[in-house]
Coordinates of C-alpha atoms in Angstrom, one line a residue:
G1 CA 0.0 0.0 0.0
G2 CA 3.0 2.4 0.1
T3 CA 6.3 3.0 -1.5
R4 CA 8.1 0.4 0.7
I5 CA 7.5 -3.3 0.5
R6 CA 7.5 -5.2 3.7
E7 CA 9.0 -8.5 2.6
P8 CA 7.8 -10.6 5.6
R9 CA 4.2 -9.9 4.5
L10 CA 4.9 -11.4 1.1
G11 CA 4.0 -15.1 0.8
A12 CA 5.6 -17.7 -1.4
V13 CA 4.7 -17.5 -5.1
P14 CA 2.1 -20.3 -5.6
R15 CA 4.1 -22.2 -8.2
A16 CA 7.2 -21.9 -6.2
L17 CA 5.8 -23.7 -3.1
S18 CA 7.6 -26.9 -4.2
A19 CA 10.6 -25.3 -5.9
D20 CA 12.9 -26.4 -3.0
R21 CA 12.1 -30.1 -3.6
V22 CA 13.2 -32.7 -6.1
G23 CA 10.9 -35.7 -6.4
G24 CA 9.2 -34.7 -3.2
K25 CA 12.4 -34.6 -1.2
T26 CA 14.2 -31.6 0.3
A27 CA 17.8 -30.8 -0.4
A28 CA 18.7 -32.1 3.0
Q29 CA 17.0 -35.4 2.2
L30 CA 18.9 -35.9 -1.0
T31 CA 22.1 -37.7 -0.1
I32 CA 24.6 -39.8 -2.0
A33 CA 24.8 -43.3 -0.8
C34 CA 27.4 -45.9 -1.5
P35 CA 26.9 -49.6 -1.5
P36 CA 27.9 -51.6 1.6
D37 CA 31.7 -52.0 2.1
T38 CA 32.5 -49.1 -0.2
I39 CA 33.5 -45.5 0.6
A40 CA 32.6 -42.3 -1.3
F41 CA 35.5 -40.7 -3.1
M42 CA 35.7 -38.3 -6.1
A43 CA 32.8 -39.3 -8.3
G44 CA 32.2 -42.8 -7.1
C45 CA 32.3 -45.4 -4.4
I46 CA 35.4 -47.6 -4.1
E47 CA 35.7 -50.8 -2.2
R48 CA 37.2 -50.4 1.2
T49 CA 39.6 -53.4 0.9
P50 CA 41.4 -54.8 -2.0
R51 CA 40.4 -58.0 -3.6
P52 CA 42.8 -61.0 -3.9
P53 CA 45.4 -60.6 -6.7
G54 CA 44.4 -61.2 -10.3
T55 CA 45.4 -60.2 -13.8
Y56 CA 44.0 -57.1 -15.3
S57 CA 41.7 -59.1 -17.6
G58 CA 40.3 -61.1 -14.8
A59 CA 39.9 -58.1 -12.5
A60 CA 38.2 -56.0 -15.1
G61 CA 35.8 -58.9 -15.9
T62 CA 35.0 -59.5 -12.2
C63 CA 34.2 -55.8 -11.7
E64 CA 32.2 -55.6 -14.9
S65 CA 30.1 -58.6 -13.9
A66 CA 29.2 -56.8 -10.7
G67 CA 28.2 -53.7 -12.6
R68 CA 31.4 -52.0 -11.5
R69 CA 34.8 -51.0 -13.0
L70 CA 38.4 -50.7 -12.0
P71 CA 39.6 -47.4 -10.7
T72 CA 42.0 -45.2 -12.6
H73 CA 45.4 -44.4 -11.3
Q74 CA 44.3 -40.9 -10.4
E75 CA 41.4 -42.2 -8.4
L76 CA 43.7 -44.5 -6.4
R77 CA 46.1 -41.7 -5.8
G78 CA 43.3 -39.7 -4.2
L79 CA 42.1 -42.5 -2.0
D80 CA 42.6 -41.9 1.7
V81 CA 43.4 -45.5 2.6
P82 CA 46.6 -47.4 2.2
L83 CA 47.1 -49.4 -1.0
A84 CA 47.9 -53.1 -0.9
P85 CA 51.6 -54.0 -0.6
G86 CA 53.0 -54.4 -4.1
G87 CA 50.4 -52.0 -5.6
E88 CA 47.0 -52.3 -7.1
L89 CA 45.7 -52.7 -10.6
T90 CA 44.2 -49.7 -12.3
A91 CA 42.0 -49.2 -15.4
N92 CA 44.9 -47.5 -17.2
V93 CA 46.2 -49.8 -19.9
Y94 CA 48.5 -49.3 -22.8
P95 CA 49.5 -51.3 -25.9
G96 CA 52.2 -53.8 -25.3
P97 CA 55.2 -54.6 -27.5
D98 CA 53.0 -56.8 -29.7
A99 CA 49.4 -56.7 -30.8
T100 CA 48.3 -59.3 -28.2
T101 CA 49.7 -57.8 -25.0
L102 CA 48.3 -55.0 -22.8
N103 CA 50.5 -53.2 -20.3
V104 CA 48.7 -52.3 -17.1
L105 CA 49.5 -49.4 -14.8
V106 CA 49.9 -50.6 -11.2
A107 CA 49.5 -47.9 -8.5
R108 CA 51.9 -48.3 -5.6
G109 CA 51.4 -45.0 -3.9
I110 CA 50.8 -41.3 -4.4
S111 CA 53.6 -40.9 -7.0
A112 CA 54.8 -44.5 -7.3
Y113 CA 53.7 -46.8 -10.0
E114 CA 54.9 -49.6 -12.3
V115 CA 53.8 -50.9 -15.7
V116 CA 53.3 -54.7 -16.0
P117 CA 52.1 -56.9 -18.8
D118 CA 48.6 -58.4 -18.4
R119 CA 49.6 -62.0 -18.0
G120 CA 50.1 -64.6 -15.3
G121 CA 52.9 -63.8 -12.9
N122 CA 51.9 -60.2 -12.7
E123 CA 48.8 -60.6 -10.6
R124 CA 48.0 -57.7 -8.2
P125 CA 45.2 -56.9 -5.8
Y126 CA 42.5 -54.6 -7.1
R127 CA 39.3 -52.8 -6.0
C128 CA 36.1 -52.1 -8.0
V129 CA 34.3 -48.8 -8.3
A130 CA 30.6 -48.6 -8.0
A131 CA 28.4 -45.7 -9.0
P132 CA 26.7 -43.9 -6.1
N133 CA 23.0 -43.8 -5.6
N134 CA 20.8 -41.0 -4.6
Q135 CA 18.5 -41.8 -1.6

């Protein structure tokens, strides 16, 4: 009724009454949840403990069959838990000296790594990465 607007007297715009909700949930109710025995990190959920040693091909297949993937070297470097002794397999692979061999990057620490051929005798522990879920 005057030149000044008293904001407390203004109500919510009718169509904005649910603007602070997504699917009926408030921002506080939307949380990212990781599957059991995994921890949230970067953009995913990584297993808390490494799995028994395997080759890259075997590890990648095991993770894939569970709907997961191997972590990259960068993801393992950012992980706030110790890596397995001897290092852990990563998703980083490179062509080997011939057309039938893959070389795999093994993370050993923050700036320590090695490259090993994907074959028996080069098995290493590994972890799988799962996508987080919204709850």
